[in-house]
Amino acid sequence: MGGGYMTKNGLFIVFEGGEGSGKTTLSKWLYEWLSNQGYYALWTKEPGGDQAVCDKIRKILLDPAHKGVMSPRAELPLFEADRAQHVDSVIKPALSEGKIVVCDRFSASTFAYQCFARKVCRTDDFDGWDAFATNRLYPDLTFWIDIDPELGMSRNAQDGKHDRFELEDLEFHKRVREGFEIFFRDYPWDWEKLDGSLPLEVLERQVIEKTLRLIP
Ligand code: Z5A
C-alpha cells in the first residue's frame, strides 16, 4: 500500500450514544475526513460489522417481528457474539495493519441497553461477557454523543421505518441515556462527551480537534 499514512499500532476510535444522537453521521464524516487527509482508515459498526456472520446476527437482533418474542436474556450473548466476530475478523486485523478504525457503537452500548435499560444482567455479568468478546481490546478514544432522547427519537421518526429498539418507548431510551452516564462514570476509558444537539459543523470541529491529539 503506498501513498497514505499508517499509524504505528493503529488507533481505535468509537462513537457511542442514544438513538438519533448523530453517531453514524459523525463517525462516517470522521472516516472520510481522515481518508481525505491520506490516513488509512476504516469505518465499521455494531451490530453487523462483517458480512459473513455479524450481518446475520444483526438481522436477528433488530427484526421488529422479534419484539416481545426474543428473550431479553438472549440479547446480551448475541451482541457479544457479534462483537467477538467483529473484533477478530475486522477490528484487530485493521489495527495490526496500522489503520485508524472508526467504529459506530461498541461495549458501552451493551452496558447501556442490555445491562441498564433492559436490566437483564448485572455489571459483573457484563464485565465477564464483554472481556471475553473483546479479548480486552479497549478503544483509544470514545466519543459519547449525548442527546435528549426526545430529540433523538424525533430525528429518527422521520424515515417511518423502525427496528426493534426504535419501537421501545421514551422511558426505555431515558434509561439508555442514564446507562451511558453510569458507564462513562465508572469505567476508566478515555472518552469525550459531546452535546448532540449542537449543529453538525460544530461537532465535526470538536471531533477533529480531539482526534488530532491522538495521531502522532
Ligand atoms: N444495540 C444494543 O442494544 N446493544 C449493543 O451492544 C449494540 C447495539 C452494539 C442498532 O441500531 C441498535 O442496536 C441500537 C442499539 C442496539 N438501537 N437503537 N436505538 P442501528 O445500528 O440501526 O442504529 P443506531 O446505532 O441506533 O443509530 P441511529 O439511531 O439510527 O442513529 P444515529 O447513528 O445516532 O444518528 P444518525 O443516523 O447519524 O442521525 C440521525 C438523523 O439525525 C439523520 O437524519 C441526521 O442527518 C440527523 N442529525 C444527526 N446529527 C445531527 C445534528 N447534530 N443536528 C441535526 N441533525 C442531526
PDB file of C-alpha atoms and ligand atoms in Angstrom:
ATOM      1  CA  MET A   1       0.000   0.000   0.000  1.00  0.00           C
ATOM      2  CA  GLY A   2       1.575   3.294  -0.946  1.00  0.00           C
ATOM      3  CA  GLY A   3       0.626   6.923  -0.746  1.00  0.00           C
ATOM      4  CA  GLY A   4      -1.116   7.093   2.624  1.00  0.00           C
ATOM      5  CA  TYR A   5      -0.325   7.290   6.326  1.00  0.00           C
ATOM      6  CA  MET A   6      -0.375   4.342   8.706  1.00  0.00           C
ATOM      7  CA  THR A   7      -0.134   4.799  12.458  1.00  0.00           C
ATOM      8  CA  LYS A   8       2.350   2.566  14.290  1.00  0.00           C
ATOM      9  CA  ASN A   9      -0.102   0.343  16.133  1.00  0.00           C
ATOM     10  CA  GLY A  10      -3.387   1.513  14.680  1.00  0.00           C
ATOM     11  CA  LEU A  11      -5.946   3.625  16.525  1.00  0.00           C
ATOM     12  CA  PHE A  12      -9.364   2.562  17.695  1.00  0.00           C
ATOM     13  CA  ILE A  13     -11.970   5.336  17.893  1.00  0.00           C
ATOM     14  CA  VAL A  14     -15.550   4.579  18.939  1.00  0.00           C
ATOM     15  CA  PHE A  15     -18.760   6.634  18.763  1.00  0.00           C
ATOM     16  CA  GLU A  16     -21.469   5.919  21.333  1.00  0.00           C
ATOM     17  CA  GLY A  17     -24.819   7.445  22.208  1.00  0.00           C
ATOM     18  CA  GLY A  18     -28.562   7.022  22.116  1.00  0.00           C
ATOM     19  CA  GLU A  19     -30.843   6.704  19.138  1.00  0.00           C
ATOM     20  CA  GLY A  20     -30.640   9.636  16.694  1.00  0.00           C
ATOM     21  CA  SER A  21     -27.682  11.214  18.506  1.00  0.00           C
ATOM     22  CA  GLY A  22     -25.745  11.546  15.247  1.00  0.00           C
ATOM     23  CA  LYS A  23     -23.114   8.825  15.827  1.00  0.00           C
ATOM     24  CA  THR A  24     -23.415   7.353  12.361  1.00  0.00           C
ATOM     25  CA  THR A  25     -23.261  10.744  10.642  1.00  0.00           C
ATOM     26  CA  LEU A  26     -20.260  11.906  12.684  1.00  0.00           C
ATOM     27  CA  SER A  27     -18.325   8.626  12.601  1.00  0.00           C
ATOM     28  CA  LYS A  28     -18.677   8.374   8.808  1.00  0.00           C
ATOM     29  CA  TRP A  29     -17.693  12.014   8.493  1.00  0.00           C
ATOM     30  CA  LEU A  30     -14.520  11.408  10.576  1.00  0.00           C
ATOM     31  CA  TYR A  31     -13.648   8.368   8.470  1.00  0.00           C
ATOM     32  CA  GLU A  32     -13.988  10.403   5.254  1.00  0.00           C
ATOM     33  CA  TRP A  33     -12.022  13.320   6.666  1.00  0.00           C
ATOM     34  CA  LEU A  34      -9.152  11.007   7.728  1.00  0.00           C
ATOM     35  CA  SER A  35      -9.167   9.274   4.341  1.00  0.00           C
ATOM     36  CA  ASN A  36      -9.059  12.636   2.552  1.00  0.00           C
ATOM     37  CA  GLN A  37      -6.072  13.612   4.710  1.00  0.00           C
ATOM     38  CA  GLY A  38      -4.266  10.479   3.483  1.00  0.00           C
ATOM     39  CA  TYR A  39      -4.712   8.236   6.540  1.00  0.00           C
ATOM     40  CA  TYR A  40      -5.582   4.588   6.106  1.00  0.00           C
ATOM     41  CA  ALA A  41      -8.867   4.427   7.949  1.00  0.00           C
ATOM     42  CA  LEU A  42     -11.766   2.032   8.215  1.00  0.00           C
ATOM     43  CA  TRP A  43     -15.393   2.723   9.196  1.00  0.00           C
ATOM     44  CA  THR A  44     -17.326  -0.082  10.801  1.00  0.00           C
ATOM     45  CA  LYS A  45     -20.307  -0.607  13.096  1.00  0.00           C
ATOM     46  CA  GLU A  46     -22.007  -2.858  15.642  1.00  0.00           C
ATOM     47  CA  PRO A  47     -24.040  -4.890  15.325  1.00  0.00           C
ATOM     48  CA  GLY A  48     -23.305  -6.052  11.777  1.00  0.00           C
ATOM     49  CA  GLY A  49     -19.593  -5.370  11.221  1.00  0.00           C
ATOM     50  CA  ASP A  50     -18.881  -8.226   8.815  1.00  0.00           C
ATOM     51  CA  GLN A  51     -20.960  -9.821   6.107  1.00  0.00           C
ATOM     52  CA  ALA A  52     -20.252 -13.467   6.846  1.00  0.00           C
ATOM     53  CA  VAL A  53     -21.559 -13.641  10.422  1.00  0.00           C
ATOM     54  CA  CYS A  54     -22.308 -10.254  12.027  1.00  0.00           C
ATOM     55  CA  ASP A  55     -24.845  -9.233   9.391  1.00  0.00           C
ATOM     56  CA  LYS A  56     -26.863 -12.323  10.181  1.00  0.00           C
ATOM     57  CA  ILE A  57     -26.729 -11.682  13.936  1.00  0.00           C
ATOM     58  CA  ARG A  58     -27.784  -8.061  13.292  1.00  0.00           C
ATOM     59  CA  LYS A  59     -30.880  -9.177  11.381  1.00  0.00           C
ATOM     60  CA  ILE A  60     -31.952 -11.426  14.272  1.00  0.00           C
ATOM     61  CA  LEU A  61     -31.347  -8.697  16.850  1.00  0.00           C
ATOM     62  CA  LEU A  62     -33.119  -5.842  15.078  1.00  0.00           C
ATOM     63  CA  ASP A  63     -36.048  -7.696  13.476  1.00  0.00           C
ATOM     64  CA  PRO A  64     -39.224  -5.860  14.663  1.00  0.00           C
ATOM     65  CA  ALA A  65     -41.070  -9.205  14.462  1.00  0.00           C
ATOM     66  CA  HIS A  66     -38.973 -10.340  17.447  1.00  0.00           C
ATOM     67  CA  LYS A  67     -40.407  -7.642  19.738  1.00  0.00           C
ATOM     68  CA  GLY A  68     -41.936  -9.397  22.734  1.00  0.00           C
ATOM     69  CA  VAL A  69     -40.682 -12.740  21.358  1.00  0.00           C
ATOM     70  CA  MET A  70     -36.911 -12.634  21.853  1.00  0.00           C
ATOM     71  CA  SER A  71     -35.950 -13.318  25.446  1.00  0.00           C
ATOM     72  CA  PRO A  72     -34.180 -10.253  26.855  1.00  0.00           C
ATOM     73  CA  ARG A  73     -31.519 -12.660  28.166  1.00  0.00           C
ATOM     74  CA  ALA A  74     -30.793 -13.821  24.606  1.00  0.00           C
ATOM     75  CA  GLU A  75     -29.816 -10.278  23.572  1.00  0.00           C
ATOM     76  CA  LEU A  76     -26.651  -9.970  25.626  1.00  0.00           C
ATOM     77  CA  PRO A  77     -24.898 -13.101  24.284  1.00  0.00           C
ATOM     78  CA  LEU A  78     -25.938 -12.221  20.722  1.00  0.00           C
ATOM     79  CA  PHE A  79     -24.492  -8.699  20.927  1.00  0.00           C
ATOM     80  CA  GLU A  80     -21.324 -10.137  22.475  1.00  0.00           C
ATOM     81  CA  ALA A  81     -21.064 -12.848  19.799  1.00  0.00           C
ATOM     82  CA  ASP A  82     -21.381 -10.131  17.147  1.00  0.00           C
ATOM     83  CA  ARG A  83     -18.582  -8.216  18.937  1.00  0.00           C
ATOM     84  CA  ALA A  84     -16.253 -11.225  19.225  1.00  0.00           C
ATOM     85  CA  GLN A  85     -16.617 -11.931  15.500  1.00  0.00           C
ATOM     86  CA  HIS A  86     -16.183  -8.236  14.645  1.00  0.00           C
ATOM     87  CA  VAL A  87     -13.049  -7.866  16.794  1.00  0.00           C
ATOM     88  CA  ASP A  88     -11.437 -10.972  15.302  1.00  0.00           C
ATOM     89  CA  SER A  89     -12.440 -10.561  11.666  1.00  0.00           C
ATOM     90  CA  VAL A  90     -12.376  -6.765  11.201  1.00  0.00           C
ATOM     91  CA  ILE A  91     -11.046  -4.594  14.034  1.00  0.00           C
ATOM     92  CA  LYS A  92      -7.902  -6.438  15.161  1.00  0.00           C
ATOM     93  CA  PRO A  93      -6.636  -7.145  11.612  1.00  0.00           C
ATOM     94  CA  ALA A  94      -7.106  -3.476  10.655  1.00  0.00           C
ATOM     95  CA  LEU A  95      -5.345  -2.238  13.802  1.00  0.00           C
ATOM     96  CA  SER A  96      -2.431  -4.584  13.230  1.00  0.00           C
ATOM     97  CA  GLU A  97      -2.050  -3.066   9.745  1.00  0.00           C
ATOM     98  CA  GLY A  98      -1.783   0.371  11.401  1.00  0.00           C
ATOM     99  CA  LYS A  99      -5.200   1.615  10.304  1.00  0.00           C
ATOM    100  CA  ILE A 100      -7.410   4.061  12.178  1.00  0.00           C
ATOM    101  CA  VAL A 101     -10.586   2.124  12.943  1.00  0.00           C
ATOM    102  CA  VAL A 102     -13.691   4.277  13.431  1.00  0.00           C
ATOM    103  CA  CYS A 103     -16.498   2.224  14.945  1.00  0.00           C
ATOM    104  CA  ASP A 104     -20.180   3.123  15.382  1.00  0.00           C
ATOM    105  CA  ARG A 105     -21.057   1.589  18.818  1.00  0.00           C
ATOM    106  CA  PHE A 106     -19.055  -0.861  20.952  1.00  0.00           C
ATOM    107  CA  SER A 107     -19.096  -2.160  24.553  1.00  0.00           C
ATOM    108  CA  ALA A 108     -20.723   0.869  26.229  1.00  0.00           C
ATOM    109  CA  SER A 109     -23.877   0.228  24.159  1.00  0.00           C
ATOM    110  CA  THR A 110     -24.236  -3.246  25.657  1.00  0.00           C
ATOM    111  CA  PHE A 111     -23.880  -1.826  29.151  1.00  0.00           C
ATOM    112  CA  ALA A 112     -26.419   0.954  28.485  1.00  0.00           C
ATOM    113  CA  TYR A 113     -29.021  -1.069  26.550  1.00  0.00           C
ATOM    114  CA  GLN A 114     -28.806  -4.613  27.937  1.00  0.00           C
ATOM    115  CA  CYS A 115     -27.497  -4.153  31.485  1.00  0.00           C
ATOM    116  CA  PHE A 116     -29.009  -0.833  32.363  1.00  0.00           C
ATOM    117  CA  ALA A 117     -32.137  -0.265  30.238  1.00  0.00           C
ATOM    118  CA  ARG A 118     -33.233  -3.917  29.990  1.00  0.00           C
ATOM    119  CA  LYS A 119     -31.809  -4.825  33.393  1.00  0.00           C
ATOM    120  CA  VAL A 120     -31.041  -8.337  32.160  1.00  0.00           C
ATOM    121  CA  CYS A 121     -27.543  -8.586  33.552  1.00  0.00           C
ATOM    122  CA  ARG A 122     -25.512  -7.407  36.479  1.00  0.00           C
ATOM    123  CA  THR A 123     -22.361  -5.372  35.945  1.00  0.00           C
ATOM    124  CA  ASP A 124     -20.168  -8.383  36.701  1.00  0.00           C
ATOM    125  CA  ASP A 125     -22.031 -10.452  34.058  1.00  0.00           C
ATOM    126  CA  PHE A 126     -21.383  -7.678  31.532  1.00  0.00           C
ATOM    127  CA  ASP A 127     -17.720  -7.448  32.567  1.00  0.00           C
ATOM    128  CA  GLY A 128     -17.208 -11.186  32.019  1.00  0.00           C
ATOM    129  CA  TRP A 129     -19.048 -11.453  28.704  1.00  0.00           C
ATOM    130  CA  ASP A 130     -17.533  -8.284  27.311  1.00  0.00           C
ATOM    131  CA  ALA A 131     -13.946  -9.082  28.319  1.00  0.00           C
ATOM    132  CA  PHE A 132     -14.336 -12.460  26.650  1.00  0.00           C
ATOM    133  CA  ALA A 133     -15.780 -10.948  23.445  1.00  0.00           C
ATOM    134  CA  THR A 134     -13.277  -8.111  23.090  1.00  0.00           C
ATOM    135  CA  ASN A 135     -10.282 -10.087  24.339  1.00  0.00           C
ATOM    136  CA  ARG A 136      -9.705  -6.926  26.392  1.00  0.00           C
ATOM    137  CA  LEU A 137      -9.407  -4.644  23.400  1.00  0.00           C
ATOM    138  CA  TYR A 138     -10.301  -1.129  24.554  1.00  0.00           C
ATOM    139  CA  PRO A 139     -10.886   1.953  22.406  1.00  0.00           C
ATOM    140  CA  ASP A 140      -8.135   4.569  22.393  1.00  0.00           C
ATOM    141  CA  LEU A 141     -10.894   7.187  22.478  1.00  0.00           C
ATOM    142  CA  THR A 142     -14.682   7.084  22.694  1.00  0.00           C
ATOM    143  CA  PHE A 143     -16.883   9.984  21.603  1.00  0.00           C
ATOM    144  CA  TRP A 144     -20.063   9.872  23.665  1.00  0.00           C
ATOM    145  CA  ILE A 145     -22.663  11.856  21.733  1.00  0.00           C
ATOM    146  CA  ASP A 146     -25.180  12.728  24.414  1.00  0.00           C
ATOM    147  CA  ILE A 147     -28.697  13.762  23.440  1.00  0.00           C
ATOM    148  CA  ASP A 148     -32.111  14.236  24.979  1.00  0.00           C
ATOM    149  CA  PRO A 149     -33.927  11.027  23.901  1.00  0.00           C
ATOM    150  CA  GLU A 150     -36.982  13.020  22.765  1.00  0.00           C
ATOM    151  CA  LEU A 151     -34.866  14.947  20.265  1.00  0.00           C
ATOM    152  CA  GLY A 152     -33.024  11.794  19.134  1.00  0.00           C
ATOM    153  CA  MET A 153     -36.246   9.854  18.653  1.00  0.00           C
ATOM    154  CA  SER A 154     -37.851  12.722  16.734  1.00  0.00           C
ATOM    155  CA  ARG A 155     -34.911  12.746  14.301  1.00  0.00           C
ATOM    156  CA  ASN A 156     -35.291   9.038  13.588  1.00  0.00           C
ATOM    157  CA  ALA A 157     -39.116   9.053  13.454  1.00  0.00           C
ATOM    158  CA  GLN A 158     -38.904  10.863  10.143  1.00  0.00           C
ATOM    159  CA  ASP A 159     -37.955   7.872   7.958  1.00  0.00           C
ATOM    160  CA  GLY A 160     -41.041   5.833   9.037  1.00  0.00           C
ATOM    161  CA  LYS A 161     -39.016   2.588   9.461  1.00  0.00           C
ATOM    162  CA  HIS A 162     -38.480   1.187  12.952  1.00  0.00           C
ATOM    163  CA  ASP A 163     -36.200  -1.622  14.094  1.00  0.00           C
ATOM    164  CA  ARG A 164     -36.894  -3.482  17.352  1.00  0.00           C
ATOM    165  CA  PHE A 165     -35.021  -0.948  19.515  1.00  0.00           C
ATOM    166  CA  GLU A 166     -36.632   2.051  17.864  1.00  0.00           C
ATOM    167  CA  LEU A 167     -40.008   0.577  18.854  1.00  0.00           C
ATOM    168  CA  GLU A 168     -39.101   0.964  22.540  1.00  0.00           C
ATOM    169  CA  ASP A 169     -40.761   3.834  24.406  1.00  0.00           C
ATOM    170  CA  LEU A 170     -39.300   7.088  25.704  1.00  0.00           C
ATOM    171  CA  GLU A 171     -38.766   5.673  29.210  1.00  0.00           C
ATOM    172  CA  PHE A 172     -36.518   2.942  27.766  1.00  0.00           C
ATOM    173  CA  HIS A 173     -34.420   5.499  25.865  1.00  0.00           C
ATOM    174  CA  LYS A 174     -34.144   7.658  29.019  1.00  0.00           C
ATOM    175  CA  ARG A 175     -32.735   4.623  30.868  1.00  0.00           C
ATOM    176  CA  VAL A 176     -30.272   4.074  27.996  1.00  0.00           C
ATOM    177  CA  ARG A 177     -29.027   7.644  28.439  1.00  0.00           C
ATOM    178  CA  GLU A 178     -28.603   7.072  32.168  1.00  0.00           C
ATOM    179  CA  GLY A 179     -26.783   3.802  31.400  1.00  0.00           C
ATOM    180  CA  PHE A 180     -24.233   5.672  29.282  1.00  0.00           C
ATOM    181  CA  GLU A 181     -23.755   8.180  32.112  1.00  0.00           C
ATOM    182  CA  ILE A 182     -23.013   5.397  34.565  1.00  0.00           C
ATOM    183  CA  PHE A 183     -20.736   3.550  32.147  1.00  0.00           C
ATOM    184  CA  PHE A 184     -18.573   6.596  31.458  1.00  0.00           C
ATOM    185  CA  ARG A 185     -18.516   7.486  35.162  1.00  0.00           C
ATOM    186  CA  ASP A 186     -17.409   4.015  36.279  1.00  0.00           C
ATOM    187  CA  TYR A 187     -15.182   2.637  33.508  1.00  0.00           C
ATOM    188  CA  PRO A 188     -11.732   4.176  33.156  1.00  0.00           C
ATOM    189  CA  TRP A 189     -11.824   4.524  29.369  1.00  0.00           C
ATOM    190  CA  ASP A 190     -10.697   7.653  27.563  1.00  0.00           C
ATOM    191  CA  TRP A 191     -13.818   9.419  26.427  1.00  0.00           C
ATOM    192  CA  GLU A 192     -15.112  12.809  25.361  1.00  0.00           C
ATOM    193  CA  LYS A 193     -18.710  13.823  25.891  1.00  0.00           C
ATOM    194  CA  LEU A 194     -20.177  15.908  23.070  1.00  0.00           C
ATOM    195  CA  ASP A 195     -23.543  17.658  23.022  1.00  0.00           C
ATOM    196  CA  GLY A 196     -25.501  16.001  20.190  1.00  0.00           C
ATOM    197  CA  SER A 197     -27.964  18.904  19.966  1.00  0.00           C
ATOM    198  CA  LEU A 198     -25.248  21.221  18.598  1.00  0.00           C
ATOM    199  CA  PRO A 199     -25.038  21.891  14.844  1.00  0.00           C
ATOM    200  CA  LEU A 200     -23.103  19.237  12.927  1.00  0.00           C
ATOM    201  CA  GLU A 201     -20.361  21.666  11.823  1.00  0.00           C
ATOM    202  CA  VAL A 202     -19.581  22.446  15.479  1.00  0.00           C
ATOM    203  CA  LEU A 203     -19.476  18.757  16.411  1.00  0.00           C
ATOM    204  CA  GLU A 204     -17.251  17.975  13.420  1.00  0.00           C
ATOM    205  CA  ARG A 205     -14.703  20.568  14.577  1.00  0.00           C
ATOM    206  CA  GLN A 206     -14.719  19.120  18.112  1.00  0.00           C
ATOM    207  CA  VAL A 207     -14.223  15.578  16.783  1.00  0.00           C
ATOM    208  CA  ILE A 208     -11.271  16.614  14.598  1.00  0.00           C
ATOM    209  CA  GLU A 209      -9.627  18.576  17.374  1.00  0.00           C
ATOM    210  CA  LYS A 210      -9.740  15.619  19.802  1.00  0.00           C
ATOM    211  CA  THR A 211      -8.756  13.058  17.161  1.00  0.00           C
ATOM    212  CA  LEU A 212      -5.703  15.012  16.017  1.00  0.00           C
ATOM    213  CA  ARG A 213      -4.339  14.925  19.570  1.00  0.00           C
ATOM    214  CA  LEU A 214      -4.083  11.134  19.253  1.00  0.00           C
ATOM    215  CA  ILE A 215      -2.356  10.975  15.888  1.00  0.00           C
ATOM    216  CA  PRO A 216       1.429  11.034  16.143  1.00  0.00           C
TER     217      PRO A 216
HETATM  218  N1  Z5A B   1     -27.557  -2.093  20.493  1.00  0.00           N
HETATM  219  C1  Z5A B   1     -27.692  -2.694  21.732  1.00  0.00           C
HETATM  220  O1  Z5A B   1     -28.800  -2.773  22.288  1.00  0.00           O
HETATM  221  N2  Z5A B   1     -26.591  -3.234  22.331  1.00  0.00           N
HETATM  222  C2  Z5A B   1     -25.363  -3.202  21.751  1.00  0.00           C
HETATM  223  O2  Z5A B   1     -24.387  -3.716  22.325  1.00  0.00           O
HETATM  224  C3  Z5A B   1     -25.238  -2.567  20.456  1.00  0.00           C
HETATM  225  C4  Z5A B   1     -26.351  -2.029  19.870  1.00  0.00           C
HETATM  226  C5  Z5A B   1     -23.897  -2.543  19.788  1.00  0.00           C
HETATM  227  C6  Z5A B   1     -28.529  -0.710  16.427  1.00  0.00           C
HETATM  228  O3  Z5A B   1     -29.247   0.078  15.602  1.00  0.00           O
HETATM  229  C7  Z5A B   1     -29.368  -0.941  17.675  1.00  0.00           C
HETATM  230  O4  Z5A B   1     -28.733  -1.940  18.471  1.00  0.00           O
HETATM  231  C8  Z5A B   1     -29.400   0.307  18.502  1.00  0.00           C
HETATM  232  C9  Z5A B   1     -28.855  -0.076  19.874  1.00  0.00           C
HETATM  233  C10 Z5A B   1     -28.768  -1.547  19.835  1.00  0.00           C
HETATM  234  N3  Z5A B   1     -30.730   0.714  18.608  1.00  0.00           N
HETATM  235  N4  Z5A B   1     -31.189   1.782  18.957  1.00  0.00           N
HETATM  236  N5  Z5A B   1     -31.848   2.638  19.220  1.00  0.00           N
HETATM  237  P1  Z5A B   1     -28.642   0.762  14.299  1.00  0.00           P
HETATM  238  O5  Z5A B   1     -27.250   0.300  14.052  1.00  0.00           O
HETATM  239  O6  Z5A B   1     -29.612   0.532  13.196  1.00  0.00           O
HETATM  240  O7  Z5A B   1     -28.764   2.274  14.613  1.00  0.00           O
HETATM  241  P2  Z5A B   1     -28.215   3.180  15.761  1.00  0.00           P
HETATM  242  O8  Z5A B   1     -26.836   2.802  16.100  1.00  0.00           O
HETATM  243  O9  Z5A B   1     -29.186   3.199  16.889  1.00  0.00           O
HETATM  244  O10 Z5A B   1     -28.187   4.579  15.072  1.00  0.00           O
HETATM  245  P3  Z5A B   1     -29.426   5.508  14.820  1.00  0.00           P
HETATM  246  O11 Z5A B   1     -30.308   5.571  15.984  1.00  0.00           O
HETATM  247  O12 Z5A B   1     -30.084   5.110  13.564  1.00  0.00           O
HETATM  248  O13 Z5A B   1     -28.925   6.931  14.709  1.00  0.00           O
HETATM  249  P4  Z5A B   1     -27.549   7.681  14.973  1.00  0.00           P
HETATM  250  O14 Z5A B   1     -26.439   6.935  14.343  1.00  0.00           O
HETATM  251  O15 Z5A B   1     -27.363   8.058  16.374  1.00  0.00           O
HETATM  252  O16 Z5A B   1     -27.831   9.019  14.226  1.00  0.00           O
HETATM  253  P5  Z5A B   1     -27.625   9.387  12.675  1.00  0.00           P
HETATM  254  O17 Z5A B   1     -28.145   8.301  11.800  1.00  0.00           O
HETATM  255  O18 Z5A B   1     -26.269   9.873  12.451  1.00  0.00           O
HETATM  256  O19 Z5A B   1     -28.591  10.662  12.591  1.00  0.00           O
HETATM  257  C11 Z5A B   1     -29.997  10.548  12.659  1.00  0.00           C
HETATM  258  C12 Z5A B   1     -30.631  11.759  11.909  1.00  0.00           C
HETATM  259  O20 Z5A B   1     -30.335  12.958  12.617  1.00  0.00           O
HETATM  260  C13 Z5A B   1     -30.085  11.937  10.482  1.00  0.00           C
HETATM  261  O21 Z5A B   1     -31.136  12.390   9.684  1.00  0.00           O
HETATM  262  C14 Z5A B   1     -29.018  13.028  10.651  1.00  0.00           C
HETATM  263  O22 Z5A B   1     -28.828  13.795   9.491  1.00  0.00           O
HETATM  264  C15 Z5A B   1     -29.622  13.865  11.768  1.00  0.00           C
HETATM  265  N6  Z5A B   1     -28.593  14.503  12.615  1.00  0.00           N
HETATM  266  C16 Z5A B   1     -27.507  13.905  13.145  1.00  0.00           C
HETATM  267  N7  Z5A B   1     -26.787  14.779  13.894  1.00  0.00           N
HETATM  268  C17 Z5A B   1     -27.442  15.959  13.824  1.00  0.00           C
HETATM  269  C18 Z5A B   1     -27.201  17.251  14.393  1.00  0.00           C
HETATM  270  N8  Z5A B   1     -26.146  17.498  15.190  1.00  0.00           N
HETATM  271  N9  Z5A B   1     -28.094  18.235  14.135  1.00  0.00           N
HETATM  272  C19 Z5A B   1     -29.185  17.990  13.356  1.00  0.00           C
HETATM  273  N10 Z5A B   1     -29.465  16.800  12.765  1.00  0.00           N
HETATM  274  C20 Z5A B   1     -28.605  15.793  13.016  1.00  0.00           C
END
